[in-house]
XYZ file of N, CA and C in Angstrom:
645
model
N 3.622 -24.722 -24.064
C 4.185 -23.377 -24.139
C 5.593 -23.448 -24.732
N 5.912 -22.648 -25.767
C 7.244 -22.675 -26.378
C 8.327 -22.380 -25.351
N 9.494 -23.016 -25.514
C 10.589 -22.853 -24.567
C 11.013 -21.399 -24.460
N 11.072 -20.689 -25.578
C 11.488 -19.288 -25.546
C 10.574 -18.480 -24.636
N 9.268 -18.729 -24.735
C 8.306 -17.994 -23.912
C 8.505 -18.337 -22.443
N 8.771 -19.629 -22.154
C 9.010 -20.030 -20.769
C 10.239 -19.324 -20.202
N 11.307 -19.260 -21.002
C 12.522 -18.600 -20.551
C 12.291 -17.109 -20.352
N 11.465 -16.518 -21.215
C 11.148 -15.096 -21.122
C 10.404 -14.801 -19.832
N 9.442 -15.674 -19.492
C 8.702 -15.516 -18.247
C 9.641 -15.637 -17.058
N 10.546 -16.630 -17.112
C 11.497 -16.847 -16.029
C 12.387 -15.626 -15.837
N 12.849 -15.064 -16.942
C 13.704 -13.877 -16.875
C 12.972 -12.739 -16.185
N 11.723 -12.527 -16.590
C 10.963 -11.431 -16.014
C 10.682 -11.652 -14.543
N 10.436 -12.890 -14.147
C 10.195 -13.178 -12.741
C 11.355 -12.706 -11.882
N 12.575 -12.887 -12.381
C 13.741 -12.628 -11.555
C 14.245 -11.197 -11.677
N 13.829 -10.477 -12.701
C 14.361 -9.133 -12.904
C 13.381 -8.032 -12.494
N 12.121 -8.351 -12.359
C 11.121 -7.359 -12.006
C 10.573 -7.609 -10.607
N 10.314 -6.532 -9.893
C 9.550 -6.594 -8.657
C 8.446 -5.551 -8.740
N 7.230 -5.982 -8.517
C 6.100 -5.055 -8.503
C 5.853 -4.604 -7.069
N 5.851 -3.308 -6.863
C 5.654 -2.718 -5.536
C 4.262 -2.100 -5.465
N 3.475 -2.557 -4.517
C 2.097 -2.100 -4.387
C 1.863 -1.440 -3.046
N 1.084 -0.380 -3.067
C 0.543 0.168 -1.829
C -0.482 -0.825 -1.284
N -0.829 -0.701 -0.018
C -1.782 -1.616 0.598
C -3.180 -1.015 0.695
N -3.327 -0.001 1.544
C -4.652 0.558 1.805
C -5.146 1.365 0.597
N -6.376 1.099 0.225
C -6.958 1.745 -0.942
C -6.694 1.002 -2.234
N -5.674 0.124 -2.226
C -5.317 -0.659 -3.409
C -5.733 -2.119 -3.242
N -5.414 -2.690 -2.098
C -5.741 -4.101 -1.841
C -6.751 -4.281 -0.712
N -6.748 -3.376 0.227
C -7.693 -3.437 1.355
C -8.281 -2.052 1.563
N -9.437 -1.969 2.227
C -9.999 -0.650 2.542
C -9.071 0.138 3.461
N -9.268 1.451 3.490
C -8.490 2.304 4.368
C -8.834 2.007 5.830
N -7.824 1.638 6.606
C -8.038 1.255 8.005
C -8.595 2.422 8.817
N -8.026 3.601 8.625
C -8.463 4.736 9.431
C -9.883 5.167 9.091
N -10.287 5.008 7.845
C -11.675 5.314 7.481
C -12.610 4.314 8.145
N -12.226 3.031 8.121
C -13.045 2.007 8.777
C -13.161 2.292 10.272
N -12.056 2.704 10.887
C -12.078 3.002 12.317
C -12.890 4.263 12.603
N -12.809 5.229 11.709
C -13.626 6.433 11.834
C -15.110 6.091 11.837
N -15.493 5.190 10.933
C -16.897 4.780 10.858
C -17.310 3.984 12.090
N -16.405 3.138 12.585
C -16.726 2.314 13.755
C -16.877 3.152 15.014
N -16.129 4.265 15.104
C -16.144 5.092 16.314
C -16.976 6.359 16.167
N -17.466 6.615 14.940
C -18.233 7.843 14.660
C -17.406 9.095 14.953
N -16.115 9.034 14.584
C -15.227 10.194 14.716
C -14.797 10.612 13.306
N -15.485 11.552 12.698
C -15.214 11.889 11.292
C -13.805 12.404 11.041
N -13.172 13.016 12.046
C -11.826 13.570 11.852
C -10.804 12.484 11.519
N -11.090 11.247 11.886
C -10.160 10.155 11.606
C -10.256 9.638 10.170
N -11.133 10.208 9.378
C -11.275 9.783 7.980
C -10.117 10.254 7.104
N -9.391 11.256 7.558
C -8.317 11.806 6.729
C -7.208 10.778 6.536
N -6.749 10.630 5.306
C -5.688 9.680 4.971
C -4.628 10.386 4.135
N -3.666 9.618 3.648
C -2.626 10.197 2.790
C -3.166 10.606 1.429
N -4.407 10.276 1.144
C -5.051 10.828 -0.051
C -5.385 12.304 0.153
N -5.579 12.686 1.415
C -5.999 14.048 1.744
C -4.854 14.919 2.236
N -3.893 14.300 2.942
C -2.798 15.038 3.569
C -1.452 14.448 3.149
N -0.678 15.185 2.334
C 0.612 14.651 1.877
C 1.680 14.619 2.964
N 1.518 15.407 4.035
C 2.501 15.431 5.122
C 2.161 14.325 6.112
N 2.916 13.218 6.045
C 2.575 12.032 6.833
C 2.729 12.282 8.329
N 3.775 12.981 8.732
C 3.963 13.227 10.157
C 2.830 14.078 10.714
N 2.437 15.097 9.997
C 1.318 15.937 10.434
C 0.053 15.101 10.589
N -0.200 14.230 9.624
C -1.384 13.376 9.666
C -1.349 12.462 10.880
N -0.206 11.824 11.131
C -0.120 10.899 12.260
C -0.225 11.619 13.605
N 0.357 12.790 13.722
C 0.237 13.534 14.974
C -1.212 13.930 15.234
N -1.937 14.283 14.184
C -3.356 14.595 14.329
C -4.128 13.360 14.800
N -3.827 12.211 14.212
C -4.501 10.971 14.596
C -4.230 10.626 16.062
N -2.994 10.715 16.477
C -2.628 10.370 17.856
C -3.333 11.305 18.840
N -3.398 12.588 18.499
C -4.096 13.549 19.360
C -5.571 13.192 19.489
N -6.211 12.863 18.384
C -7.639 12.507 18.410
C -7.865 11.233 19.219
N -7.012 10.236 19.027
C -7.139 8.988 19.784
C -7.035 9.251 21.287
N -6.073 10.069 21.678
C -5.895 10.370 23.094
C -7.093 11.131 23.661
N -7.626 12.053 22.885
C -8.791 12.814 23.337
C -9.980 11.897 23.613
N -10.102 10.839 22.812
C -11.241 9.923 22.938
C -10.890 8.668 23.735
N -9.665 8.648 24.291
C -9.208 7.500 25.092
C -9.327 6.184 24.318
N -8.846 6.223 23.082
C -8.832 5.048 22.216
C -7.384 4.668 21.926
N -7.150 3.368 21.690
C -5.790 2.930 21.443
C -5.708 1.739 20.518
N -4.601 1.022 20.622
C -4.320 -0.083 19.707
C -5.379 -1.177 19.790
N -5.837 -1.494 20.981
C -6.814 -2.566 21.147
C -8.077 -2.289 20.344
N -8.583 -1.074 20.417
C -9.822 -0.728 19.709
C -9.626 -0.743 18.195
N -8.459 -0.277 17.746
C -8.194 -0.287 16.302
C -8.088 -1.719 15.787
N -7.428 -2.585 16.545
C -7.299 -3.985 16.134
C -8.659 -4.671 16.031
N -9.582 -4.305 16.917
C -10.921 -4.881 16.840
C -11.583 -4.545 15.516
N -11.374 -3.332 15.043
C -11.915 -2.934 13.736
C -11.215 -3.676 12.610
N -9.895 -3.814 12.698
C -9.128 -4.447 11.624
C -9.552 -5.897 11.415
N -9.900 -6.604 12.483
C -10.315 -8.006 12.333
C -11.560 -8.150 11.453
N -12.319 -7.060 11.309
C -13.549 -7.101 10.515
C -13.337 -6.630 9.079
N -12.121 -6.205 8.761
C -11.821 -5.700 7.422
C -11.410 -6.848 6.504
N -12.027 -6.921 5.342
C -11.666 -7.906 4.319
C -11.005 -7.205 3.144
N -10.202 -7.928 2.356
C -9.636 -7.328 1.144
C -10.732 -6.769 0.239
N -10.362 -5.797 -0.567
C -11.305 -5.253 -1.543
C -11.731 -6.364 -2.501
N -12.963 -6.317 -3.004
C -13.431 -7.360 -3.927
C -12.487 -7.523 -5.119
N -12.013 -8.729 -5.323
C -11.108 -9.029 -6.429
C -9.638 -8.879 -6.097
N -9.310 -8.321 -4.913
C -7.908 -8.050 -4.581
C -7.096 -9.328 -4.424
N -7.632 -10.308 -3.732
C -6.894 -11.563 -3.509
C -6.634 -12.274 -4.831
N -7.621 -12.334 -5.702
C -7.467 -12.976 -7.012
C -6.414 -12.230 -7.840
N -6.479 -10.916 -7.824
C -5.492 -10.105 -8.542
C -4.088 -10.387 -8.037
N -3.929 -10.398 -6.718
C -2.610 -10.615 -6.139
C -2.089 -12.011 -6.451
N -2.962 -13.012 -6.412
C -2.550 -14.380 -6.751
C -2.083 -14.464 -8.199
N -2.817 -13.826 -9.096
C -2.446 -13.850 -10.517
C -1.139 -13.090 -10.740
N -0.978 -11.985 -10.058
C 0.239 -11.187 -10.204
C 1.462 -11.951 -9.691
N 1.319 -12.608 -8.560
C 2.443 -13.344 -7.965
C 2.786 -14.596 -8.756
N 1.924 -14.984 -9.692
C 2.208 -16.146 -10.531
C 3.268 -15.837 -11.592
N 3.475 -14.529 -11.906
C 4.456 -14.226 -12.948
C 5.470 -13.149 -12.555
N 5.350 -12.585 -11.359
C 6.356 -11.622 -10.923
C 6.422 -11.597 -9.405
N 7.563 -11.193 -8.883
C 7.679 -10.996 -7.448
C 6.918 -9.729 -7.057
N 6.334 -9.762 -5.858
C 5.505 -8.651 -5.391
C 5.948 -8.252 -3.993
N 6.025 -6.958 -3.770
C 6.368 -6.420 -2.462
C 5.341 -5.345 -2.101
N 4.714 -5.493 -0.943
C 3.780 -4.481 -0.475
C 4.573 -3.421 0.286
N 4.484 -2.167 -0.156
C 5.138 -1.054 0.524
C 4.043 -0.160 1.090
N 3.985 -0.083 2.403
C 2.862 0.603 3.033
C 3.326 1.477 4.185
N 2.584 2.559 4.420
C 2.825 3.401 5.584
C 1.955 2.984 6.765
N 1.333 1.814 6.664
C 0.622 1.277 7.814
C 1.640 0.739 8.814
N 1.192 -0.004 9.802
C 2.063 -0.428 10.893
C 2.025 -1.944 11.066
N 3.124 -2.489 11.558
C 3.212 -3.929 11.786
C 2.042 -4.422 12.642
N 1.670 -3.633 13.616
C 0.591 -4.040 14.525
C -0.761 -4.123 13.829
N -0.908 -3.413 12.697
C -2.154 -3.439 11.933
C -2.152 -4.509 10.849
N -0.966 -4.803 10.295
C -0.880 -5.511 9.015
C -1.138 -7.007 9.085
N -0.792 -7.658 10.184
C -0.777 -9.117 10.230
C -2.096 -9.776 9.809
N -3.244 -9.403 10.369
C -4.479 -10.085 9.944
C -4.841 -9.819 8.492
N -4.448 -8.670 7.980
C -4.730 -8.345 6.583
C -3.845 -9.164 5.647
N -2.587 -9.356 6.020
C -1.689 -10.164 5.201
C -2.155 -11.621 5.165
N -2.695 -12.099 6.272
C -3.228 -13.459 6.314
C -4.340 -13.632 5.289
N -5.212 -12.644 5.194
C -6.338 -12.729 4.257
C -5.899 -12.567 2.809
N -4.705 -12.012 2.595
C -4.188 -11.819 1.236
C -3.210 -12.918 0.818
N -3.025 -13.931 1.651
C -2.115 -15.013 1.296
C -0.684 -14.782 1.707
N -0.478 -13.948 2.712
C 0.836 -13.677 3.277
C 1.877 -13.149 2.278
N 1.572 -12.102 1.514
C 2.619 -11.461 0.705
C 3.608 -10.749 1.622
N 4.788 -10.456 1.097
C 5.787 -9.717 1.870
C 5.375 -8.255 1.971
N 5.476 -7.694 3.176
C 5.140 -6.288 3.380
C 6.247 -5.588 4.131
N 6.596 -4.386 3.681
C 7.484 -3.489 4.412
C 6.613 -2.347 4.924
N 6.620 -2.108 6.235
C 5.786 -1.040 6.781
C 6.447 -0.466 8.029
N 5.714 0.341 8.778
C 6.259 1.046 9.929
C 5.822 0.382 11.240
N 6.195 0.983 12.357
C 5.896 0.417 13.669
C 5.306 1.488 14.584
N 4.252 1.127 15.294
C 3.680 2.031 16.292
C 4.452 1.930 17.599
N 4.520 3.030 18.312
C 5.047 3.044 19.671
C 3.867 3.131 20.618
N 3.759 2.170 21.517
C 2.596 2.078 22.399
C 3.031 1.873 23.842
N 2.219 2.362 24.770
C 2.439 2.092 26.181
C 1.925 0.698 26.516
N 2.180 0.250 27.726
C 1.782 -1.099 28.131
C 0.274 -1.307 28.050
N -0.497 -0.237 28.234
C -1.957 -0.365 28.193
C -2.543 -0.149 26.803
N -1.665 -0.054 25.777
C -2.131 0.059 24.401
C -2.338 1.467 23.899
N -2.013 2.466 24.700
C -2.119 3.854 24.240
C -1.049 4.113 23.185
N -1.435 4.688 22.073
C -0.481 4.982 21.004
C 0.226 6.293 21.327
N 1.537 6.237 21.486
C 2.312 7.406 21.888
C 3.141 8.003 20.756
N 3.334 7.232 19.702
C 4.124 7.715 18.577
C 4.273 6.630 17.535
N 5.193 6.823 16.628
C 5.428 5.824 15.590
C 6.877 5.908 15.136
N 7.356 4.819 14.562
C 8.724 4.757 14.062
C 8.701 4.361 12.597
N 9.233 5.222 11.758
C 9.335 4.914 10.336
C 10.421 3.865 10.098
N 10.164 2.958 9.161
C 11.193 1.994 8.768
C 12.409 2.747 8.252
N 12.180 3.772 7.452
C 13.218 4.704 7.036
C 12.520 5.919 6.441
N 13.219 7.012 6.297
C 12.632 8.202 5.691
C 12.300 7.928 4.219
N 11.140 8.438 3.803
C 10.687 8.239 2.422
C 10.811 6.760 2.066
N 10.190 5.914 2.896
C 10.402 4.476 2.824
C 10.071 3.837 1.489
N 9.003 4.285 0.843
C 8.619 3.665 -0.430
C 9.643 3.981 -1.513
N 10.030 5.240 -1.614
C 11.032 5.622 -2.607
C 12.379 4.986 -2.288
N 12.757 4.977 -1.020
C 14.044 4.396 -0.627
C 14.108 2.915 -0.976
N 12.986 2.215 -0.792
C 12.964 0.781 -1.097
C 13.087 0.536 -2.598
N 12.361 1.318 -3.379
C 12.437 1.189 -4.836
C 13.864 1.463 -5.312
N 14.476 2.515 -4.793
C 15.850 2.838 -5.182
C 16.812 1.718 -4.776
N 16.607 1.130 -3.602
C 17.476 0.045 -3.147
C 17.326 -1.178 -4.048
N 16.108 -1.506 -4.420
C 15.887 -2.641 -5.326
C 16.558 -2.405 -6.669
N 16.456 -1.183 -7.162
C 17.086 -0.854 -8.435
C 18.608 -0.934 -8.335
N 19.139 -0.609 -7.174
C 20.595 -0.607 -6.992
C 21.190 -2.010 -7.027
N 20.348 -3.035 -6.801
C 20.840 -4.416 -6.851
C 20.317 -5.149 -8.089
N 19.917 -4.381 -9.091
C 19.651 -4.972 -10.394
C 18.211 -5.256 -10.749
N 17.269 -4.871 -9.903
C 15.860 -5.106 -10.221
C 15.254 -3.922 -10.959
N 14.326 -4.220 -11.856
C 13.444 -3.206 -12.411
C 12.192 -3.184 -11.542
N 11.709 -1.997 -11.202
C 10.506 -1.917 -10.372
C 9.327 -1.385 -11.162
N 8.174 -1.939 -10.818
C 6.888 -1.444 -11.291
C 6.112 -1.098 -10.033
N 5.444 0.046 -10.010
C 4.798 0.481 -8.777
C 3.374 0.963 -9.049
N 2.510 0.728 -8.061
C 1.130 1.194 -8.157
C 0.635 1.608 -6.788
N -0.091 2.699 -6.737
C -0.657 3.176 -5.488
C -1.745 4.192 -5.759
N -2.317 4.716 -4.685
C -3.466 5.599 -4.843
C -3.292 6.974 -4.224
N -2.208 7.196 -3.461
C -2.125 8.393 -2.628
C -0.913 9.253 -2.940
N -0.873 10.428 -2.283
C 0.262 11.331 -2.438
C 1.576 10.632 -2.108
N 1.561 9.813 -1.062
C 2.810 9.187 -0.623
C 3.264 8.037 -1.513
N 2.499 7.739 -2.559
C 2.898 6.712 -3.532
C 3.548 7.320 -4.771
N 3.418 8.631 -4.936
C 3.842 9.258 -6.190
C 5.339 9.103 -6.435
N 6.146 9.220 -5.396
C 7.601 9.151 -5.593
C 8.026 7.787 -6.107
N 7.485 6.702 -5.525
C 7.893 5.372 -5.988
C 7.342 5.088 -7.382
N 6.160 5.620 -7.681
C 5.575 5.460 -9.010
C 6.437 6.147 -10.058
N 6.823 7.380 -9.776
C 7.583 8.159 -10.751
C 9.023 7.667 -10.897
N 9.539 6.987 -9.871
C 10.917 6.492 -9.926
C 11.034 5.126 -10.590
N 9.908 4.466 -10.843
C 9.930 3.099 -11.360
C 9.931 3.054 -12.880
N 10.303 1.885 -13.398
C 10.287 1.689 -14.852
C 8.895 1.948 -15.405
N 7.894 1.505 -14.666
C 6.500 1.789 -15.008
C 5.744 2.012 -13.704
N 4.842 2.971 -13.701
C 4.084 3.263 -12.494
C 2.655 3.625 -12.823
N 1.761 3.287 -11.901
C 0.337 3.469 -12.153
C -0.373 3.973 -10.907
N -1.372 4.806 -11.137
C -2.312 5.153 -10.082
C -3.448 4.148 -10.126
N -3.922 3.744 -8.958
C -4.994 2.754 -8.917
C -6.011 3.148 -7.859
N -7.263 3.276 -8.282
C -8.353 3.680 -7.393
C -7.997 4.957 -6.639
N -7.388 5.894 -7.342
C -6.943 7.133 -6.732
C -8.062 8.176 -6.725
N -7.750 9.362 -6.203
C -8.737 10.441 -6.171
C -8.723 11.199 -7.485
N -9.807 11.881 -7.753
C -9.905 12.679 -8.978
C -8.834 13.762 -8.993
N -8.568 14.360 -7.829
C -7.565 15.415 -7.761
C -6.183 14.900 -8.121
N -5.781 13.766 -7.525
C -4.439 13.230 -7.793
C -4.309 12.820 -9.256
N -5.343 12.179 -9.793
C -5.318 11.777 -11.207
C -5.197 12.996 -12.113
N -5.971 14.033 -11.836
C -5.946 15.238 -12.667
C -4.632 15.996 -12.533
N -4.057 15.953 -11.328
C -2.781 16.660 -11.120
C -1.592 15.942 -11.749
N -1.778 14.655 -12.085
C -0.677 13.856 -12.656
C -1.166 13.113 -13.901
N -1.512 13.861 -14.941
C -2.064 13.229 -16.148
C -1.078 12.337 -16.885
N 0.211 12.452 -16.562
C 1.237 11.623 -17.202
C 1.308 10.220 -16.611
N 0.632 9.983 -15.487
C 0.654 8.658 -14.862
C -0.625 7.920 -15.240
N -0.523 6.767 -15.896
C -1.737 5.999 -16.226
C -2.520 5.664 -14.967
N -3.831 5.814 -15.056
C -4.689 5.587 -13.886
C -5.744 4.542 -14.213
N -5.934 3.617 -13.298
C -6.898 2.532 -13.489
C -7.779 2.380 -12.257
N -8.923 1.755 -12.463
C -9.845 1.504 -11.354
C -10.202 0.029 -11.214
N -9.821 -0.789 -12.190
C -10.163 -2.208 -12.162
C -8.887 -3.052 -12.125
N -8.934 -4.157 -11.379
C -7.756 -5.011 -11.250
C -7.314 -5.610 -12.576
N -8.250 -5.975 -13.424
C -7.875 -6.545 -14.724
C -7.075 -5.539 -15.551
N -7.459 -4.265 -15.456
C -6.729 -3.223 -16.182
C -5.301 -3.089 -15.640
N -5.181 -3.081 -14.334
C -3.855 -2.943 -13.732
C -2.990 -4.155 -14.039
N -3.562 -5.335 -13.973
C -2.812 -6.544 -14.282
C -2.304 -6.505 -15.716
N -3.145 -6.081 -16.640
C -2.745 -5.984 -18.035
C -1.647 -4.956 -18.237
N -1.733 -3.836 -17.516
C -0.711 -2.788 -17.645
C 0.635 -3.268 -17.116
N 0.613 -4.030 -16.023
C 1.860 -4.577 -15.470
C 2.481 -5.580 -16.434
N 1.657 -6.455 -16.993
C 2.165 -7.421 -17.974
C 2.774 -6.699 -19.172
N 2.098 -5.657 -19.636
C 2.595 -4.905 -20.790
C 3.935 -4.239 -20.469
N 4.061 -3.707 -19.258
C 5.314 -3.081 -18.852
C 6.461 -4.081 -18.796
N 6.125 -5.338 -18.459
C 7.138 -6.385 -18.394
C 7.386 -7.034 -19.752
N 6.568 -6.694 -20.727
C 6.756 -7.253 -22.062
C 6.282 -8.680 -22.181
N 5.239 -9.042 -21.422
C 4.718 -10.419 -21.505
C 3.232 -10.399 -21.815
């Protein structure tokens, strides 16, 4: 490999950070999986359906309490969730030429087994508030508008960000980044944002990220 190309790759490694959503992009939606496991259709709603995250979480907590379900039952479902087909390979290839940060509205209590299956990438996410018996009583955001705030913070210390996600809550970080993409998103979100390139295959997304980085 020519020295100039090697130096170019090195430069890009240190100046770019790719920020990815987790659920729907790298792993299946946890709440949909739990909805299927418990036969509670109301739990299928995600940030693809409801842009107001607090409203969505309050609805989820109410449903869990009504059915006397908590963290223990959700964790049992999560242990059976595997990354989406091709996700681990995509992430390995991506991390070979750029730094990667997972920005998710999931919770620390949910994320650990999934990160293990993905090769332990760095993840920034939220925290559930639970009683001693595992009842979910609330949640704590890492910060308000966490995905956008993180992208802005990275940019403030000299990084260029590239972002990809599938839901309403990913749009701000996508639109604020040097390059942003929708990935495996809904028809409605894609149609409502025709200016954002949309992909459904990992090879397409990988190529778009490389192109954005100029490599």
